[in-house]
JSON list of C-alpha atoms in Angstrom, two decimals:
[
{"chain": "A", "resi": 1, "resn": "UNK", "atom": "CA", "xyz": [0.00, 0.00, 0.00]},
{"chain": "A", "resi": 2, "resn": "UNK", "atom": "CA", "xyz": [1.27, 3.73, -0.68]},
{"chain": "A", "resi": 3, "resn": "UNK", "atom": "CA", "xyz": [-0.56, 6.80, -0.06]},
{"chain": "A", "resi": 4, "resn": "UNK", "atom": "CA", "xyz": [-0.80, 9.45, -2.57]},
{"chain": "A", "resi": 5, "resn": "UNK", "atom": "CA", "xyz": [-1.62, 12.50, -2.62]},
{"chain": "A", "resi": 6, "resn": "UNK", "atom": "CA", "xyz": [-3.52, 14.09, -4.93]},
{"chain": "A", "resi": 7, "resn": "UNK", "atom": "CA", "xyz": [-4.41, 18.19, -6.51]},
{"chain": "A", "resi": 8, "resn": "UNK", "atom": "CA", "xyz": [-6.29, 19.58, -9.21]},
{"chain": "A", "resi": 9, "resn": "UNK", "atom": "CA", "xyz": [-7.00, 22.77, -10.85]},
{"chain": "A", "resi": 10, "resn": "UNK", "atom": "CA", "xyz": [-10.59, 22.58, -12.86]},
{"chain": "A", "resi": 11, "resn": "UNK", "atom": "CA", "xyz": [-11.11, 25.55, -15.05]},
{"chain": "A", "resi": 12, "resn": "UNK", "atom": "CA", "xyz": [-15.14, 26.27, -13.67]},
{"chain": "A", "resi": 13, "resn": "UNK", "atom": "CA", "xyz": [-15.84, 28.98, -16.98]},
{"chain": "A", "resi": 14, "resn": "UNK", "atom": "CA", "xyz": [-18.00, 26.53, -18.67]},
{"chain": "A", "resi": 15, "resn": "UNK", "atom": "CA", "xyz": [-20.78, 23.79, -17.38]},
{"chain": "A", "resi": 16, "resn": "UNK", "atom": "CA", "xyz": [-18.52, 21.62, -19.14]},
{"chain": "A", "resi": 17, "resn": "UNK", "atom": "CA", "xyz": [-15.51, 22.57, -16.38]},
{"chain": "A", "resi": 18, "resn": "UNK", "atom": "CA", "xyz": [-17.97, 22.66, -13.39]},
{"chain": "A", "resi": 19, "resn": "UNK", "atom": "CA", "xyz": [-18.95, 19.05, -14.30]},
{"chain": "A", "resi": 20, "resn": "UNK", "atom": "CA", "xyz": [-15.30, 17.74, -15.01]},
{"chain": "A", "resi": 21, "resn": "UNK", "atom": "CA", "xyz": [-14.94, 19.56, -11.38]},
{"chain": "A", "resi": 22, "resn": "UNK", "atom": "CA", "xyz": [-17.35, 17.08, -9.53]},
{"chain": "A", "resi": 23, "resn": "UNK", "atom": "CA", "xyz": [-16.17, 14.06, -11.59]},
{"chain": "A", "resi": 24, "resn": "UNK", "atom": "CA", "xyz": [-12.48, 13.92, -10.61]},
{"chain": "A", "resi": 25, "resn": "UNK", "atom": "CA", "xyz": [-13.56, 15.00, -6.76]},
{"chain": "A", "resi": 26, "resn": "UNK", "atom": "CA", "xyz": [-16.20, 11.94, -6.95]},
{"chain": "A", "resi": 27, "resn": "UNK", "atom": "CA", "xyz": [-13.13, 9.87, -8.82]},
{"chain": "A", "resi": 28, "resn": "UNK", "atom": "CA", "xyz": [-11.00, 10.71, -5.65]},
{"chain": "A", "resi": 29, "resn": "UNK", "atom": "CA", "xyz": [-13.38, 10.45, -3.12]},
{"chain": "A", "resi": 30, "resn": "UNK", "atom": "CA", "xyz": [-14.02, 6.84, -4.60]},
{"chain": "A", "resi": 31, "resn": "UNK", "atom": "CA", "xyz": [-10.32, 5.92, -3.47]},
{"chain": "A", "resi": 32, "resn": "UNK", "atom": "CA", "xyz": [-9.67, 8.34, -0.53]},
{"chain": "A", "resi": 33, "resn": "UNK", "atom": "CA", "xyz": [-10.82, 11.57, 1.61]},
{"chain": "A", "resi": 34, "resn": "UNK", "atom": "CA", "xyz": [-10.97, 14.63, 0.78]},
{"chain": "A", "resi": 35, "resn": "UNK", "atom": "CA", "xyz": [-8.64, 17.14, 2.87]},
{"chain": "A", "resi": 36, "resn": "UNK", "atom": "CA", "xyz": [-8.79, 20.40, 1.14]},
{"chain": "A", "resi": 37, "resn": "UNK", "atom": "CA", "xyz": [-10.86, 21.86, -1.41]},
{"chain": "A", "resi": 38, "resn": "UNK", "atom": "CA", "xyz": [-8.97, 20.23, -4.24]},
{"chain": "A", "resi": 39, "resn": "UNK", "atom": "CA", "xyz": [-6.35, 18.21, -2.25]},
{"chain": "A", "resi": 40, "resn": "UNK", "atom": "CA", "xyz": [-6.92, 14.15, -1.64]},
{"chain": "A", "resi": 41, "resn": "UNK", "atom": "CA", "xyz": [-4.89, 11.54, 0.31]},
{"chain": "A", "resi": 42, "resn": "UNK", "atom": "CA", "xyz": [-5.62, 8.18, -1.30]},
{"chain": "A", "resi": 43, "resn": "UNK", "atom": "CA", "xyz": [-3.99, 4.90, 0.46]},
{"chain": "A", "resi": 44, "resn": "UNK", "atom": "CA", "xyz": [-4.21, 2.34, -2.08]},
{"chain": "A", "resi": 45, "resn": "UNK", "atom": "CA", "xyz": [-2.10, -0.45, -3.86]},
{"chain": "A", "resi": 46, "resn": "UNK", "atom": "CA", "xyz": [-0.02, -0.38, -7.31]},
{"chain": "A", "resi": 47, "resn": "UNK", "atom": "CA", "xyz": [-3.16, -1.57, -9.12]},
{"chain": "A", "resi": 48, "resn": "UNK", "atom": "CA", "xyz": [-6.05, 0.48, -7.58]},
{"chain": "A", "resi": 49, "resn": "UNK", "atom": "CA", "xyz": [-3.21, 3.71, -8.58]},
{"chain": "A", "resi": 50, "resn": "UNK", "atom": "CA", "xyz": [-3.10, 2.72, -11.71]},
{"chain": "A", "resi": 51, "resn": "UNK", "atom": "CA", "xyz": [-6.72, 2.62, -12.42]},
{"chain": "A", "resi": 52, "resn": "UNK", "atom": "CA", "xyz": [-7.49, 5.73, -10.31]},
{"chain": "A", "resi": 53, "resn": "UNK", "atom": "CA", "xyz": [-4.71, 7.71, -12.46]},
{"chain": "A", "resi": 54, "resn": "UNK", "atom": "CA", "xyz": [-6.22, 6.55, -15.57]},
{"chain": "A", "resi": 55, "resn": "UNK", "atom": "CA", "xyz": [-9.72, 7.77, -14.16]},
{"chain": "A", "resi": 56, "resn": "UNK", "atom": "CA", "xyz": [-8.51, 11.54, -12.96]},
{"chain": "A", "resi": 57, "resn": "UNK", "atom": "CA", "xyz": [-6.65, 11.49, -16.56]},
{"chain": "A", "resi": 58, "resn": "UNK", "atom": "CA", "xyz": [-9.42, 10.71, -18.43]},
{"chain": "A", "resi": 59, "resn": "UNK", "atom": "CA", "xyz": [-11.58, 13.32, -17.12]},
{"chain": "A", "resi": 60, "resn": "UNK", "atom": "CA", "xyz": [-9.46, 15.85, -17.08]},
{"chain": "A", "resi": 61, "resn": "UNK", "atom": "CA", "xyz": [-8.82, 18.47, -20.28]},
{"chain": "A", "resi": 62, "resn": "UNK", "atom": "CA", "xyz": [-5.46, 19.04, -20.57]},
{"chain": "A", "resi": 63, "resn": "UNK", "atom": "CA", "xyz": [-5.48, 22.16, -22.16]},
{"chain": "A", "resi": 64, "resn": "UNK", "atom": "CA", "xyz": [-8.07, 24.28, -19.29]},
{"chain": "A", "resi": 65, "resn": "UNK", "atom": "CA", "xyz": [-6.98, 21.56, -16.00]},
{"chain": "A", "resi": 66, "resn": "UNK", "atom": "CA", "xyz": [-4.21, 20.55, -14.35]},
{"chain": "A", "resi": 67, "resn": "UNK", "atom": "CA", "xyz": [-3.74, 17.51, -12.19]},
{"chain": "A", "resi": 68, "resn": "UNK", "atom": "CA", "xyz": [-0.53, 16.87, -9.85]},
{"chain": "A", "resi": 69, "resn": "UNK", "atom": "CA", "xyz": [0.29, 13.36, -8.00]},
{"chain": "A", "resi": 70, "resn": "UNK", "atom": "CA", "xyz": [2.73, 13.21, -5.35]},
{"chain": "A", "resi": 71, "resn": "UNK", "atom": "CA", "xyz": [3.84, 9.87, -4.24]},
{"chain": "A", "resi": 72, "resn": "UNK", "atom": "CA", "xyz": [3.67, 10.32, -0.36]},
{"chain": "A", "resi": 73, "resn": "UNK", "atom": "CA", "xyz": [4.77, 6.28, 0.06]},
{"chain": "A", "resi": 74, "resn": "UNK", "atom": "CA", "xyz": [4.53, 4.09, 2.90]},
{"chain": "A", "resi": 75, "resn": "UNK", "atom": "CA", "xyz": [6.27, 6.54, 5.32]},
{"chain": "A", "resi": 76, "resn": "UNK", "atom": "CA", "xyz": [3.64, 9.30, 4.68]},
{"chain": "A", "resi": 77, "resn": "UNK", "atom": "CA", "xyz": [2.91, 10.21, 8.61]},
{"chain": "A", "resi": 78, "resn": "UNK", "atom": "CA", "xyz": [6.90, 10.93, 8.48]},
{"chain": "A", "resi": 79, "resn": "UNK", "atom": "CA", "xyz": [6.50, 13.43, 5.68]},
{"chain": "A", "resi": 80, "resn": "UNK", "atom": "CA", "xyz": [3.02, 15.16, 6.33]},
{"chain": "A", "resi": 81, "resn": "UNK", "atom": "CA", "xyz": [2.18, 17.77, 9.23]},
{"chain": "A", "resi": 82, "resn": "UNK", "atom": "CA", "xyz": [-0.90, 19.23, 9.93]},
{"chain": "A", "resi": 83, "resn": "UNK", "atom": "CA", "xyz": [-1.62, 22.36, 11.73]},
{"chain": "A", "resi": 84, "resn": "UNK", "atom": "CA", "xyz": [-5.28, 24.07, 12.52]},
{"chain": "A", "resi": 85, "resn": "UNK", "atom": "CA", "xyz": [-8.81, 22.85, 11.71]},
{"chain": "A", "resi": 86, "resn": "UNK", "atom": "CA", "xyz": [-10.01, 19.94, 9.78]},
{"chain": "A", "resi": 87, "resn": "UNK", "atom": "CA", "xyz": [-8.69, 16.73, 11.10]},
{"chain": "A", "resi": 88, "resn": "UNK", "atom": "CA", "xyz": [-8.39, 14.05, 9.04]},
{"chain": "A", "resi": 89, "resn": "UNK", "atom": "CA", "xyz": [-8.92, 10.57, 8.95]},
{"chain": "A", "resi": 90, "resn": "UNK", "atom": "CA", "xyz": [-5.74, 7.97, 9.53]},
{"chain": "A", "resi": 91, "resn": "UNK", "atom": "CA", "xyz": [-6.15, 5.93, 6.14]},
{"chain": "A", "resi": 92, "resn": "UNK", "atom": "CA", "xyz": [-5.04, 2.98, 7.58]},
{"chain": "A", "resi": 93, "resn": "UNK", "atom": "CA", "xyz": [-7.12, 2.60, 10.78]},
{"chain": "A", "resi": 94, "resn": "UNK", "atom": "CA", "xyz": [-9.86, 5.66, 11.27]},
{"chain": "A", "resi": 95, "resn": "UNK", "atom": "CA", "xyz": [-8.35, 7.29, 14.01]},
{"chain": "A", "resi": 96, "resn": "UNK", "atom": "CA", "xyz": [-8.14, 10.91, 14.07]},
{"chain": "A", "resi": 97, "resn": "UNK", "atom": "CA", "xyz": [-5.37, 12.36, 12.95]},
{"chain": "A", "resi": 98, "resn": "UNK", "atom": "CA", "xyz": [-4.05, 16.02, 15.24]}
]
């Protein structure tokens, strides 16, 4: 299992770009939770990545969106810090995270 985490920028100007917005948050949200406006952790395997990528990518329109991946690994509490409001979930076990 790896984590990853995930960020998008949907150009909104057109119904077509609000409903690409709600597709590749509903994409994410099928493989993780939501911690930001546009920001996902996902914990998932090699496979489930693959097929989630190929989702977001698929959505997306590469010349109004972007999309960024960051590969946050198996060591992910090590690298990520959270400060203020909005708690999240631990992805491997539900507790909440400080």
């Amino acid at each position: 299992m790896m984590v990853m985490l995930v960020t998008y920028d949907v150009s909104t100007a057109s119904a077509a770009g609000k409903r690409r917005l709600r597709m590749i948050a509903k994409n994410c949200l099928d493989y993780g939770q939501r911690v930001q406006n546009s920001v996902f952790e996902l914990d998932l395997d090699h496979a489930k990545w693959v097929e989630c990528r190929a989702r977001l990518v698929e959505t997306m329109e590469p010349e109004e969106d972007s999309l960024r991946f960051y590969r946050l690994g198996n060591q992910w509490r090590e690298r990520v810090e959270h400060i203020g409001t909005k708690p999240s979930t631990d992805l491997s076990g539900g507790t909440l995270l400080a």
